[in-house]
Each structure stands twice: as C-alpha cells, then as structure tokens.
Short mmCIF file of C-alpha atoms in Angstrom, two decimals:
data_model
loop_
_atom_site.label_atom_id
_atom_site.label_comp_id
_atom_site.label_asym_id
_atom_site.label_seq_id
_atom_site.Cartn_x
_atom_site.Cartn_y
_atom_site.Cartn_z
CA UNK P 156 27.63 -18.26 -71.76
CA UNK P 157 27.28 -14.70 -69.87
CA UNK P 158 28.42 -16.53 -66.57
CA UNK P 159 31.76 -17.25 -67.61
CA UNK P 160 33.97 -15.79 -65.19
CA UNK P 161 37.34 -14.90 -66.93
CA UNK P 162 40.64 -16.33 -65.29
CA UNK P 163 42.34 -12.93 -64.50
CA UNK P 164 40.93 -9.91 -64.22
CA UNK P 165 43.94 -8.71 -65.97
CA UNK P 166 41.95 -10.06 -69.15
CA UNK P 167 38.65 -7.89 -68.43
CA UNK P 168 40.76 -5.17 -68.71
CA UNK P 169 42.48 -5.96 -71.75
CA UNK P 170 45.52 -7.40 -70.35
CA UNK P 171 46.65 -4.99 -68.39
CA UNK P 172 47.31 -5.29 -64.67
CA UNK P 173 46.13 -1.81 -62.72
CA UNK P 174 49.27 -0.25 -60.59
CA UNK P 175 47.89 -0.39 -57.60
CA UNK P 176 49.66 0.57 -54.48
CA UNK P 177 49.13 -2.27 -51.91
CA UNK P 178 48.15 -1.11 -48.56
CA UNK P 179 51.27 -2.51 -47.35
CA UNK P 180 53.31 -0.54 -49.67
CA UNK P 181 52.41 2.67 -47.75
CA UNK P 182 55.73 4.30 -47.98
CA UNK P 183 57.82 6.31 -45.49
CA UNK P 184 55.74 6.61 -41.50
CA UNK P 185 55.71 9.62 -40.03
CA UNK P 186 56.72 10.00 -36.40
CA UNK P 187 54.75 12.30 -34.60
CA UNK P 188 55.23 13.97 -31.23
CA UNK P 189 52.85 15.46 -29.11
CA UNK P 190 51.85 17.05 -25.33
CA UNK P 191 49.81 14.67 -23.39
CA UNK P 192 48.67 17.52 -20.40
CA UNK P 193 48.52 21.64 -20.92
CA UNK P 194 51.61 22.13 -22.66
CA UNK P 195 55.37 22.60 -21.39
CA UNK P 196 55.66 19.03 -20.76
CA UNK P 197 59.30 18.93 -22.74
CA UNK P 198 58.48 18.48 -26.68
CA UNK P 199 61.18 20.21 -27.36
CA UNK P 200 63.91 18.13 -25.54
CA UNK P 201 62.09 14.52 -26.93
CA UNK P 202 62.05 16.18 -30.98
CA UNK P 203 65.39 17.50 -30.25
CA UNK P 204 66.29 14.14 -29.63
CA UNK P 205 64.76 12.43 -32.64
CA UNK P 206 64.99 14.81 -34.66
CA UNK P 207 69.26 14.20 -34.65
CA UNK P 208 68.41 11.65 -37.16
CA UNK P 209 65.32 12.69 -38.85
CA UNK P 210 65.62 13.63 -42.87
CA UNK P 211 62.89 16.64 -41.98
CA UNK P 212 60.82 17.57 -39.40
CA UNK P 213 57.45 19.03 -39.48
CA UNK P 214 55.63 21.83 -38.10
CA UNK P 215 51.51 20.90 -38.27
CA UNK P 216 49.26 23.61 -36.26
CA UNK P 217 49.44 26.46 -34.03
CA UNK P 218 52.01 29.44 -34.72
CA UNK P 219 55.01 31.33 -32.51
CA UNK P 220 52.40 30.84 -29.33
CA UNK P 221 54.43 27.91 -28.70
CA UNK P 222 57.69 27.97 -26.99
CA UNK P 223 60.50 25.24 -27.11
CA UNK P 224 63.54 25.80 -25.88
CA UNK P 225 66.79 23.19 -26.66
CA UNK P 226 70.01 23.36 -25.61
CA UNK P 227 72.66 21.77 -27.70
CA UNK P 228 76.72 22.39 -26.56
CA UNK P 229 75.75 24.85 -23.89
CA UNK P 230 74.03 26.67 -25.70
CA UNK P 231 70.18 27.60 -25.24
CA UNK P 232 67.79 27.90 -28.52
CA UNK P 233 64.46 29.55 -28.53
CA UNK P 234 61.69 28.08 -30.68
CA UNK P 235 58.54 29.34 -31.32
CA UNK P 236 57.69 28.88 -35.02
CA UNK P 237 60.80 27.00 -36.47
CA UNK P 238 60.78 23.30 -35.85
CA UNK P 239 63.25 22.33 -33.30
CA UNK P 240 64.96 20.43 -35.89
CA UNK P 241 66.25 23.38 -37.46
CA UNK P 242 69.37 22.74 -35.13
CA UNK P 243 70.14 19.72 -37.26
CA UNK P 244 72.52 20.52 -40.22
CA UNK P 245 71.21 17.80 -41.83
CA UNK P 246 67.80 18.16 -41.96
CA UNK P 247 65.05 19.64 -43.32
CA UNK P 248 62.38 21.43 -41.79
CA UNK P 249 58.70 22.26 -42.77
CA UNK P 250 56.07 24.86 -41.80
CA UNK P 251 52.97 22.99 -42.60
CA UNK P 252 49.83 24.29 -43.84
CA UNK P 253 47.92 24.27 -40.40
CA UNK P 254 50.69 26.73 -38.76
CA UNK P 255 49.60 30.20 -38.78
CA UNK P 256 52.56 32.16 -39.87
CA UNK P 257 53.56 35.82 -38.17
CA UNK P 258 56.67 36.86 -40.94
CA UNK P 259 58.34 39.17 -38.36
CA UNK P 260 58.46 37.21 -35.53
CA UNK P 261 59.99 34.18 -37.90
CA UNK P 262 62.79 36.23 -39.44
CA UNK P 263 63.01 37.96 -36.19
CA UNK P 264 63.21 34.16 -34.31
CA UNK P 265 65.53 32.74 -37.33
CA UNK P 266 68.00 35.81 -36.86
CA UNK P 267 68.00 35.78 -32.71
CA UNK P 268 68.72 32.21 -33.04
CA UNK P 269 71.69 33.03 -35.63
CA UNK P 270 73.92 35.34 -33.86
CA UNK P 271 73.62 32.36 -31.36
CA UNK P 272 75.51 30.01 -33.96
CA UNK P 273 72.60 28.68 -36.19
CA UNK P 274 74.17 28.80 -39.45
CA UNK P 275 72.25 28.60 -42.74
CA UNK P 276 68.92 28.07 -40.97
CA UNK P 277 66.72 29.87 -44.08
CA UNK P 278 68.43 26.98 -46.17
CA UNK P 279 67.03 24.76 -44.87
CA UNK P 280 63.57 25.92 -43.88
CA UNK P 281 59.97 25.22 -46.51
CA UNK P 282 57.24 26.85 -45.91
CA UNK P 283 53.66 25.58 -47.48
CA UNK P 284 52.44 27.60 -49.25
CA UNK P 285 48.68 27.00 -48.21
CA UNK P 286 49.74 28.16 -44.51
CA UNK P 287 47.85 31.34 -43.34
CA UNK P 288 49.53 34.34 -42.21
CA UNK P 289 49.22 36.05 -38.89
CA UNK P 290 49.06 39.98 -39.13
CA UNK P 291 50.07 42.58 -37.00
CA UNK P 292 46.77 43.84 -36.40
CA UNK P 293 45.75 40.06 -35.61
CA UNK P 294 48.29 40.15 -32.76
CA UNK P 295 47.00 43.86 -31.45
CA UNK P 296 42.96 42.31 -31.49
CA UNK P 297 44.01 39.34 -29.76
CA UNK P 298 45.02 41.82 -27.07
CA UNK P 299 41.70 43.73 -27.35
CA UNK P 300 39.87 40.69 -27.25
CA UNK P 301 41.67 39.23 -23.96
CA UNK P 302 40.86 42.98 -22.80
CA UNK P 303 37.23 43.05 -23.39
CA UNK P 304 36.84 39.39 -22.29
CA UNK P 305 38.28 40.52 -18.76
CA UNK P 306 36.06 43.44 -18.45
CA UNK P 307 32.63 41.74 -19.28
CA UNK P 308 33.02 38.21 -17.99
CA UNK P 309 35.83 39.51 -15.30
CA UNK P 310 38.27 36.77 -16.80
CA UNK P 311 40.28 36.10 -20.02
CA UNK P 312 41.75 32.55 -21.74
CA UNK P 313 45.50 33.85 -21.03
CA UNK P 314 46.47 33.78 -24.74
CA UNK P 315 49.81 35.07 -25.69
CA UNK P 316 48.81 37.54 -27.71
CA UNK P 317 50.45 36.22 -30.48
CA UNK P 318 47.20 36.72 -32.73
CA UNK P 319 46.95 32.76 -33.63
CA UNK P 320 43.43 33.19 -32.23
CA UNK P 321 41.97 36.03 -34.52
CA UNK P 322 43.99 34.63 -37.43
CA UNK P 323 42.55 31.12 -37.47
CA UNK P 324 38.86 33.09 -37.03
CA UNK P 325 40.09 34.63 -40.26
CA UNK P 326 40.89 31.33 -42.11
CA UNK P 327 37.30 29.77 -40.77
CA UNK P 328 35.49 32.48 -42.15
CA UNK P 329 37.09 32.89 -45.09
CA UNK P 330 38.69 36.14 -45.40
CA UNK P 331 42.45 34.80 -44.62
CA UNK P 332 45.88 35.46 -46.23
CA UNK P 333 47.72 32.61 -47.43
CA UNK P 334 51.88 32.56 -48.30
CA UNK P 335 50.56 31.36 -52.09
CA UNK P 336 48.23 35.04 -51.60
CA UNK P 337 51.37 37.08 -50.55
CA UNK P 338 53.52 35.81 -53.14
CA UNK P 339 50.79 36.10 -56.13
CA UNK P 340 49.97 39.54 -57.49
CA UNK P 341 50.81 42.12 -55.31
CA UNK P 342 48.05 44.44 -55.99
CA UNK P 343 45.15 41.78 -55.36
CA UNK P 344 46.80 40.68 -52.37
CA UNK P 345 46.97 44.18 -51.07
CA UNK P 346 43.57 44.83 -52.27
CA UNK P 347 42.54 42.11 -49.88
CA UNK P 348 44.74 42.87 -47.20
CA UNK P 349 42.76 46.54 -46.82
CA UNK P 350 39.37 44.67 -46.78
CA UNK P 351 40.71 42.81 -43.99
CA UNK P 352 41.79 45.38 -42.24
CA UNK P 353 38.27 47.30 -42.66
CA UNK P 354 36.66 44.37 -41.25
CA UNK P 355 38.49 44.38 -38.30
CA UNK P 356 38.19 48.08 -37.87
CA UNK P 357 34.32 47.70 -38.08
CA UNK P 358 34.65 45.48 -35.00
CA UNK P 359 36.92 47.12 -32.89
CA UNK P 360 36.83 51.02 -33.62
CA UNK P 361 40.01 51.76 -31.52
CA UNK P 362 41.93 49.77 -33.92
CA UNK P 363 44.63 52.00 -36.01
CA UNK P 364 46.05 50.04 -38.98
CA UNK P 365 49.04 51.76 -41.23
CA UNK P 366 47.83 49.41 -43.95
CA UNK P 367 50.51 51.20 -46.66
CA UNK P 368 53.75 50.69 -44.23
CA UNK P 369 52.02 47.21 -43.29
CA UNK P 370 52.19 46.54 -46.68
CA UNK P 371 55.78 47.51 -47.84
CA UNK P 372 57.14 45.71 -44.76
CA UNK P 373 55.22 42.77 -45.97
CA UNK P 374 56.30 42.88 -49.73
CA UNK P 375 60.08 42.89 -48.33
CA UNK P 376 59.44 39.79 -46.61
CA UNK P 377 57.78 38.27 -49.21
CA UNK P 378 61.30 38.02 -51.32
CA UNK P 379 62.96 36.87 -48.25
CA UNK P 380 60.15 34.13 -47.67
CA UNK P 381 60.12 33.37 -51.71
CA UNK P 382 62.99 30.88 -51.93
CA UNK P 383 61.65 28.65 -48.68
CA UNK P 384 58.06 28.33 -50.67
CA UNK P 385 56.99 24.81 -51.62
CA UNK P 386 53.45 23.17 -52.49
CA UNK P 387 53.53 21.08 -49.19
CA UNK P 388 50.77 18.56 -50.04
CA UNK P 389 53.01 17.30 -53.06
CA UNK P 390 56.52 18.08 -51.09
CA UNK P 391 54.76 15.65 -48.13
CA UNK P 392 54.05 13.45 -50.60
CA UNK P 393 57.33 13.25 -52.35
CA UNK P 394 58.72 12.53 -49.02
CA UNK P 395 56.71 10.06 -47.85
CA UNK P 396 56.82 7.67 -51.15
CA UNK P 397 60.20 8.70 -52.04
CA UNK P 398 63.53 7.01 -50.81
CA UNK P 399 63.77 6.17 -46.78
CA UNK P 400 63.05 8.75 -44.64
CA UNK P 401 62.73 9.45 -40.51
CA UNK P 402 60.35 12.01 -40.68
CA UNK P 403 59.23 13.70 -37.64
CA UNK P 404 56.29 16.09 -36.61
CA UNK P 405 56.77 18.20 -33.98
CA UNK P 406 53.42 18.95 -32.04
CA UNK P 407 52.50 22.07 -30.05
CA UNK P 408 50.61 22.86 -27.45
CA UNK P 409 49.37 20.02 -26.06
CA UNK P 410 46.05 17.73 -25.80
CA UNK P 411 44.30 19.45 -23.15
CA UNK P 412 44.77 22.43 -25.26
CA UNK P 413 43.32 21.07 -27.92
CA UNK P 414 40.13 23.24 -29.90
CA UNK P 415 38.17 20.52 -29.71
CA UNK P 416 39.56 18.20 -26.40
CA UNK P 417 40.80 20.84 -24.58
CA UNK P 418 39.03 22.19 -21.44
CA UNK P 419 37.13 24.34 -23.83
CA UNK P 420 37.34 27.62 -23.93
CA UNK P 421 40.74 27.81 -21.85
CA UNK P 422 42.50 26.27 -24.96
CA UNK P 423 44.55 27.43 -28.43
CA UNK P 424 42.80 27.11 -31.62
CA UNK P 425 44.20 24.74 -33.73
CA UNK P 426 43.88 20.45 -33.59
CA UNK P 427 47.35 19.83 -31.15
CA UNK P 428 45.80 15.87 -31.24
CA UNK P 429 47.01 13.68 -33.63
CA UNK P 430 44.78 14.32 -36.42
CA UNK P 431 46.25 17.98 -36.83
CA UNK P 432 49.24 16.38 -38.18
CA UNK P 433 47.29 14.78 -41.24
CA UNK P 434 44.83 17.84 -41.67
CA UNK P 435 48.03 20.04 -41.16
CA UNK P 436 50.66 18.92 -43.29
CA UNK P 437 48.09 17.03 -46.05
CA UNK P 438 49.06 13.45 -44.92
CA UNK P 439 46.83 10.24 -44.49
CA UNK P 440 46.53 8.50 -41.04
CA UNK P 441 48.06 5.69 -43.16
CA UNK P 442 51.33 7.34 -42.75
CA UNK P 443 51.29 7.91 -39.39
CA UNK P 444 53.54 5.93 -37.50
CA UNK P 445 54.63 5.75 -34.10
CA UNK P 446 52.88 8.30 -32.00
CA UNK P 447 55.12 9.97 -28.63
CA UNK P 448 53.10 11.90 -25.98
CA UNK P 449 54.88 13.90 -23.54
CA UNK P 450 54.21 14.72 -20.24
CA UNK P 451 56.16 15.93 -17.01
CA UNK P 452 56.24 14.10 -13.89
CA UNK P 453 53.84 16.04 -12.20
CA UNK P 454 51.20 18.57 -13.89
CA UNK P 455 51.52 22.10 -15.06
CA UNK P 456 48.97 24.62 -16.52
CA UNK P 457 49.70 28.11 -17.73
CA UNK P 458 46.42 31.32 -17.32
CA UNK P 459 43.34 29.93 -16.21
CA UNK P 460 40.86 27.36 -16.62
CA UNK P 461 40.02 24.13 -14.66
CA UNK P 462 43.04 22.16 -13.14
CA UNK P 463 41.97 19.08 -10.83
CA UNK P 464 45.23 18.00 -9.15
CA UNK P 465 46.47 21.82 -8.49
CA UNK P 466 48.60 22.27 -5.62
CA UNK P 467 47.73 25.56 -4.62
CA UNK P 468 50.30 25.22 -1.15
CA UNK P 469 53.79 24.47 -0.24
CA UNK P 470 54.17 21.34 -2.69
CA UNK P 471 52.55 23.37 -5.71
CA UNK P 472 54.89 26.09 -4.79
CA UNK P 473 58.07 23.75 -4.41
CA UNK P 474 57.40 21.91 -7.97
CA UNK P 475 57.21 25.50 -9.09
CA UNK P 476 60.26 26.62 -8.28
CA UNK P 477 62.56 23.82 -8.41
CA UNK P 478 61.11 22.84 -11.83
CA UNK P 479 61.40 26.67 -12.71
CA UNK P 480 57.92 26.73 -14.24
CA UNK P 481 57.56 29.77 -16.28
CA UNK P 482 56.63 30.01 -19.67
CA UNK P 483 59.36 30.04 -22.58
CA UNK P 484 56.79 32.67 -24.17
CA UNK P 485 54.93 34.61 -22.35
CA UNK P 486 57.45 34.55 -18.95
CA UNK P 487 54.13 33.89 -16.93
CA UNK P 488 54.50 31.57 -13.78
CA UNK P 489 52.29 28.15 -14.21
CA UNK P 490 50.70 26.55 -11.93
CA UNK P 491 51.55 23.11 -10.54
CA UNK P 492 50.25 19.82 -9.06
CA UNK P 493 50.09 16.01 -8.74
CA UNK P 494 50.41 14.09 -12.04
CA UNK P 495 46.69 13.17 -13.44
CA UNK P 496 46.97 10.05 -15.00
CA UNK P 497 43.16 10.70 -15.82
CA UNK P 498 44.22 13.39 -18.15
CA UNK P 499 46.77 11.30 -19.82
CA UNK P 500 44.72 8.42 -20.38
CA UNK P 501 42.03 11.12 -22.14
CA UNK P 502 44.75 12.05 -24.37
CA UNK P 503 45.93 8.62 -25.26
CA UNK P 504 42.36 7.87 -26.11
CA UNK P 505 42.48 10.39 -28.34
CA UNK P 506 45.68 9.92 -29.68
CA UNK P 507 46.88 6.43 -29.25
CA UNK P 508 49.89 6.69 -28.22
CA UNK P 509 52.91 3.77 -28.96
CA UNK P 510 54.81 5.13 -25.88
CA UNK P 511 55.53 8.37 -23.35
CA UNK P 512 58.79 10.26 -22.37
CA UNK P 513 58.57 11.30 -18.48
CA UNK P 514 59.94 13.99 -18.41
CA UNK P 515 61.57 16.28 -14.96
CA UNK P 516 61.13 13.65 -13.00
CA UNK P 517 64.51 15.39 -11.01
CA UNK P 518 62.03 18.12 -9.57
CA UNK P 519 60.35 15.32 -7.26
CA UNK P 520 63.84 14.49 -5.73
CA UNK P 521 62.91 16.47 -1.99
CA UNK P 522 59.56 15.02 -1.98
CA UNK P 523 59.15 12.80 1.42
CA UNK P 524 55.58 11.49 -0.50
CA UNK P 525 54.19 11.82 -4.07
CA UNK P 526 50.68 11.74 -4.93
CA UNK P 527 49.62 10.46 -8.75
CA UNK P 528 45.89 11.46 -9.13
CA UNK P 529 43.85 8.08 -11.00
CA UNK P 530 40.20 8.80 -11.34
CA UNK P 531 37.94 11.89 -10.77
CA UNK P 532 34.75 10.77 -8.46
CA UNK P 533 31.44 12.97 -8.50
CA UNK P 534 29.19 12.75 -5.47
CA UNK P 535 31.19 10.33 -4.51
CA UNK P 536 31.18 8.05 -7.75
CA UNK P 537 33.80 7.43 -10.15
CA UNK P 538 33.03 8.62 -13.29
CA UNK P 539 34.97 6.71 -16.34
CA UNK P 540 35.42 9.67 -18.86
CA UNK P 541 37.03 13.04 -18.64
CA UNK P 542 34.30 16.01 -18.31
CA UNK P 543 33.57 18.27 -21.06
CA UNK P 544 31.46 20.63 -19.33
CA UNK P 545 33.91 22.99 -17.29
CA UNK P 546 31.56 23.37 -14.34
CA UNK P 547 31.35 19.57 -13.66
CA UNK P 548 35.07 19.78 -13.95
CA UNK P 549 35.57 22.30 -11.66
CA UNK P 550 33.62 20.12 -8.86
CA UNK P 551 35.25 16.73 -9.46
CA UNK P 552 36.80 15.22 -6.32
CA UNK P 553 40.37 13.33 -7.35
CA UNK P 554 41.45 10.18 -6.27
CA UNK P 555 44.82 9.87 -5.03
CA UNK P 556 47.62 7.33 -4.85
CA UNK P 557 50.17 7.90 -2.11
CA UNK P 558 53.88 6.82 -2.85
CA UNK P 559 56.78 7.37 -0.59
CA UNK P 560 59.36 9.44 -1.97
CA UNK P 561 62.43 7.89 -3.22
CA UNK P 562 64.61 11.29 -1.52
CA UNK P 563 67.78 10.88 -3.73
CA UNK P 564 69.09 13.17 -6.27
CA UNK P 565 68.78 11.34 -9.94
CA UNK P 566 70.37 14.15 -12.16
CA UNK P 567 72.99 11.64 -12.48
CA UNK P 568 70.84 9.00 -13.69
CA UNK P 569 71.46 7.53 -17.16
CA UNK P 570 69.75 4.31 -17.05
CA UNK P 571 67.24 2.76 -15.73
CA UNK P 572 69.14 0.62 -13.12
CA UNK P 573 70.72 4.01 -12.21
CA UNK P 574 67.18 5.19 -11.00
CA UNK P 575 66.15 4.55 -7.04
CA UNK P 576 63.59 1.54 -6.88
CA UNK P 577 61.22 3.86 -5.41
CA UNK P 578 61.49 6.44 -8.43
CA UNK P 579 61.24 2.89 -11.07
CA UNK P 580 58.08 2.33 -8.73
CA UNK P 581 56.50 5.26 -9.76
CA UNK P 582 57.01 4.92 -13.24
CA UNK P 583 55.95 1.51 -13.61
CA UNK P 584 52.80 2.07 -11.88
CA UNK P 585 52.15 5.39 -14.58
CA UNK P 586 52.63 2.66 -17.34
CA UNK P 587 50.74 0.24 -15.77
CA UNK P 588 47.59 2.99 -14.56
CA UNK P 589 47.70 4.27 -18.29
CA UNK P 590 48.83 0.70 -20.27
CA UNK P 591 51.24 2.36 -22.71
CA UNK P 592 55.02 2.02 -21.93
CA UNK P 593 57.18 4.66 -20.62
CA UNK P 594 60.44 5.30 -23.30
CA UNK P 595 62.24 8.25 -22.13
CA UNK P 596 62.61 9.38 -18.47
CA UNK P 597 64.12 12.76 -18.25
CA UNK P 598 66.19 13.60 -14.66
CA UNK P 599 67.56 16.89 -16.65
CA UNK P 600 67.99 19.64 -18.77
CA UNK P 601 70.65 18.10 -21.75
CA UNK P 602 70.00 15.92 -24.34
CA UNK P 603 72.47 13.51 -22.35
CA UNK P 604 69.53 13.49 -19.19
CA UNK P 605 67.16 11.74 -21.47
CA UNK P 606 67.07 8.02 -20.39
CA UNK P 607 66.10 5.58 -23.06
CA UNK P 608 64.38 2.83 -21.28
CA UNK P 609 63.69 0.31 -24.68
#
C-alpha cells in the first residue's frame, strides 16, 4: 500500500538518524556592543568592562578611524584598531574581516601602547585573513578627496583621513588587497598592488606613489603580521560551537554613523549597526546575543552634518568643556547638545537593543535645568520616524522635556541609591521614553565609575 507512512523517519533513511543541530543547540552567544548616537559615547569604557571576563573579543567594521581610549591602574591606553580587550592577559582578540586594516598604524598603535606596559599584545592578537588592507596612498586620497569636496561643494564629511573611506571603495569595486593577498605570492600581490596604484593615479594626477619602497615596507610587515593570521570564518566558528565562551564584539563608530542609517553622507563607511557584526566577523544572527548600545548623557557630534538638539550657546559650550569633548583621533572639538532620545530610539529600532550604559552623566552636575529632546515635529506635526533626507532634517523643530537639575556632584556615586533622586529621575524617564532598561550609569572616568544598575 503506497500510503503507508513508516513509523520513524529514521527507517526512510535506512536507519540512520540525521545529526542535526537543534536550533536550541546554537552554541556560544556573542555579546555585542555598539554606539547608539555619533560616536564617542564611551564603548571603550563599557567593552573594557566586559571584556575583563571575555575569552576574545572582536573587532567587526571600520579601521584605526575609531578612537577608544581605557584607562586601567592609572594608566591611559589608546585604541584605534586593536580591540580594547587587548588589555586583558587573558584574552583573545580578533580583527574581523569587515575591519579595514592600515599595517603601520597597527604595529605603530601595538608598540605605543607597549612601552606603556602592554606586554605580549602580538600574542595574543588574530587577524582574518579576508580583512582588506588600508594603503598609504588610500590615507593621502582620502585627504584629496576631503580637499576637493571643500572646494566644489564648499564643505567636506570631516573624515579622519585615515583612508577607511577610499579603501572600502576599493573592496566594493573589486580591486582590494586582502591579508590572505599580502601573505600569498609576493610577486602577484605586488603585481596588483601597482595596478592599484595606477588606478588611483589616473584619478588624482597629483598623486606620487613610491610603489617599490611601499612595497618592501609592506613585505616586512607581512612576516610580522604572519604568525597573528587565521581563517576567521572557521576560527568564529570554532569559538562559537566549541567549549563556553564570553565572547564580545566591540563596535565602532556608532549608529548614526552608520553607511546605511547614518545621516547620509556625514557618516563612515562600514555597517556600525548590528548586522556588521555577522557580515563582519562571518557569524549568524543566531549567535548574537545580548546587544549593549551606548550613549552619553547628553549628545555629541564630531565635523559636520545635521545635529537637531545642538547647543550652539553657553550650555553647548559648558557640556563641551566640562565633558572635555575632543576627539581621541583626530583632536577636533565636537559639538554638543541635549540628549535625543529620538535618535536613540532610531538606533534601537535598528538594533534591538537588551539594555544601554549612560554614560558621563557627571558633566550635567552644574546644570540648574536639563532638557531631553523626545520627538522631532514638522510644520508643527510630530512625525513618528527619524528623517532620511538631510534637508528635512535640518528643518525639524525638537520637542523638549524640561527637568530640574539635580546640582550635586555624583563622581562619588557607586550605586544607584548613591545617585540624587533628581539624577534617578532622569534616567528612568530615558528608559521609560525609549522602553529598554538602563544597565550601566557612568559618573566617571575609571572602570570603578561604572554603576551596574541590574
């Protein structure tokens, strides 16, 4: 009878069951961390802090345009490239594939860091080898490009020059370097390197390339970069479904940065939402885990581009200097304002995020009244989404909220109970405004200024 329906499928198949991972079985979650405004909201400090007990923490997108800086025992680390867990003795840390790698400013950034006391730091840094490599002469048309931006259109994007821009143009059309290129034959590498180079020179004529001392500088750090080299899809892998593991990935940049959420074109190039960690490291969202977003107490933007709550007057200038707002990596002054709780609920659509660390929430100590910006109105009519289109954003009106300030110093703070009831005000009404609880409030520079709230 052909509708007999056999009593296991285990029988169909001659006996044998299929191994089958359940979707429960999923293995190790990642933890990722990310910036919920325009960068600089404190990454570092929140990563440090995980990453004390992470196995290995992860690098995903961008390249040494970001800038963390961590201070462990008195002492203060720069970051740009390395994963802030690089600190930890005891764990490991991974370039991913989405970073875009600039070899002299890494050795250059591993060494700094080592005459401060990092010890063994190359031992305990993989690279993947699918990650692209930034160039010298990337760096130098990233400069041109800002150049001839500001004298046709009369304004730039206020990169940092770092070349991440030109280098992921490189990867998107194809004519990129990889770490697997560099450490493969020599000879076809360099063959491609001069193409390169000719390409770029085609484009801008001024640019001089000394492709042959280019190239010996690169070969020598080739053999320094050889030992750190991994496949990182299967190294992610082996991680993930191999014994327990914390594993961490450190975000940079931040949402509103973001190549394709960001407040387009004032942004990096790279995914600095969520899904950059799976596209950047080779992971599925399966793995993802809990999901951190960072952002200061107030708002802060570096270069230019549309900034609704801007306080462009004596508060702006205040937050500004008491929070000493300058960046790690380019020394530029940012500009400051009101927290925009529309902003952070656009990036928590986008990235869903489990929970928030508040961070320099100190720097609002002197303020006799804090304003939290809530919804964006045009002609007079809230709108529910966050503009795309710059010019619209430009011309939105904010809504405010008006709280009194809570005018006592909370350095001290270390727990919530420590914290004025006007300051816990505040913060309850951000969780409340946004719906995702508040974690970590930071009152401070040191890891000890982090308040754990749950």
């Amino acid at each position: 009878d052909i509708h007999t329906v056999s009593s296991g499928k285990g029988e169909e198949r001659g006996g044998v069951e299929p191994r089958l991972r359940s979707r429960n079985d999923t293995g190790n979650k990642v933890t990722v961390v990310l910036g919920a405004q325009w960068g600089d909201e404190g990454k570092g400090k929140v990563v440090d802090l995980l990453a004390t007990e992470a196995d290995l923490v992860c690098r995903c997108q961008g390249g040494n345009n970001a800038g963390h800086t961590v201070v462990v025992e008195g002492k203060e680390y720069d970051f740009h490239l390395l994963p802030s867990g690089i600190i930890n003795s005891k764990s490991i840390s991974l370039i991913g594939n989405g970073v875009v790698i600039h070899l002299p400013g890494l050795f250059e950034e591993g060494d700094k860091n080592e005459k401060k006391g990092l010890k063994g730091w190359d031992k305990r840094l993989i690279v993947s080898d699918r990650a692209h490599l930034v160039f010298d002469f990337h760096q130098v048309v990233d400069g041109l490009q800002e150049t001839q931006r500001q004298a046709q259109e009369g304004i730039n994007i206020g990169t940092t020059k770092k070349g991440i821009g030109p280098t992921y143009s490189s990867k998107a059309s194809r004519t990129g370097l990889r770490v697997c290129d560099l450490l493969g034959d020599f000879k076809d590498f360099s063959a491609r390197f001069k193409n390169l180079v000719k390409q770029y020179q085609s484009m801008y004529p001024t640019l001089t390339v000394d492709a042959e001392d280019q190239l010996k500088k690169l070969k020598e750090y080739a053999e320094r970069l050889r030992p750190m080299v991994r496949d990182g899809v299967y190294y992610m892998y082996e991680a993930i479904h191999g014994s327990q593991k914390k594993i961490l990935v450190e975000g940079a940049n931040a949402a509103l940065l973001d190549i394709d959420f960001g407040t387009y074109p004032f942004v990096t190039s790279s995914n600095c939402t969520v899904g950059g960690a799976c596209t950047g490291l080779g992971i599925p969202p399966l793995n993802i885990g809990d999901v951190f977003g960072v952002s200061k107490a107030y708002t802060t933007r570096v270069g230019i581009g549309a900034f609704p709550t801007e306080q462009v007057n004596a508060v702006g200038e205040l937050l500004q200097t008491r929070g000493h707002e300058i960046g790690v990596t380019t020394g530029r002054k940012r500009r400051c304002g009101w927290l925009d709780l529309v902003i952070l609920k656009y990036a928590h659509m986008i990235n869903g995020f489990s929970a928030i660390a508040l961070t320099k929430l100190d720097i609002l100590d002197v303020l006799d009244e804090i304003k939290v910006g809530v919804a964006y109105k045009i002609n007079g009519k809230r709108i529910p989404h966050f503009p795309a289109n710059l010019e619209v954003l430009q011309k939105v009106e904010v809504e405010y909220e008006t709280f009194p300030g809570w005018k006592s110093d909370t350095a001290a703070a270390r727990k919530w109970n420590d914290l004025p009831p006007k300051a816990q005000n505040y913060i309850r009404f951000i969780e409340n405004h946004i719906g995702v609880p508040i974690k970590w409030v930071g009152v401070g520079k040191s890891r000890e200024c982090m308040i754990q709230m749950f």
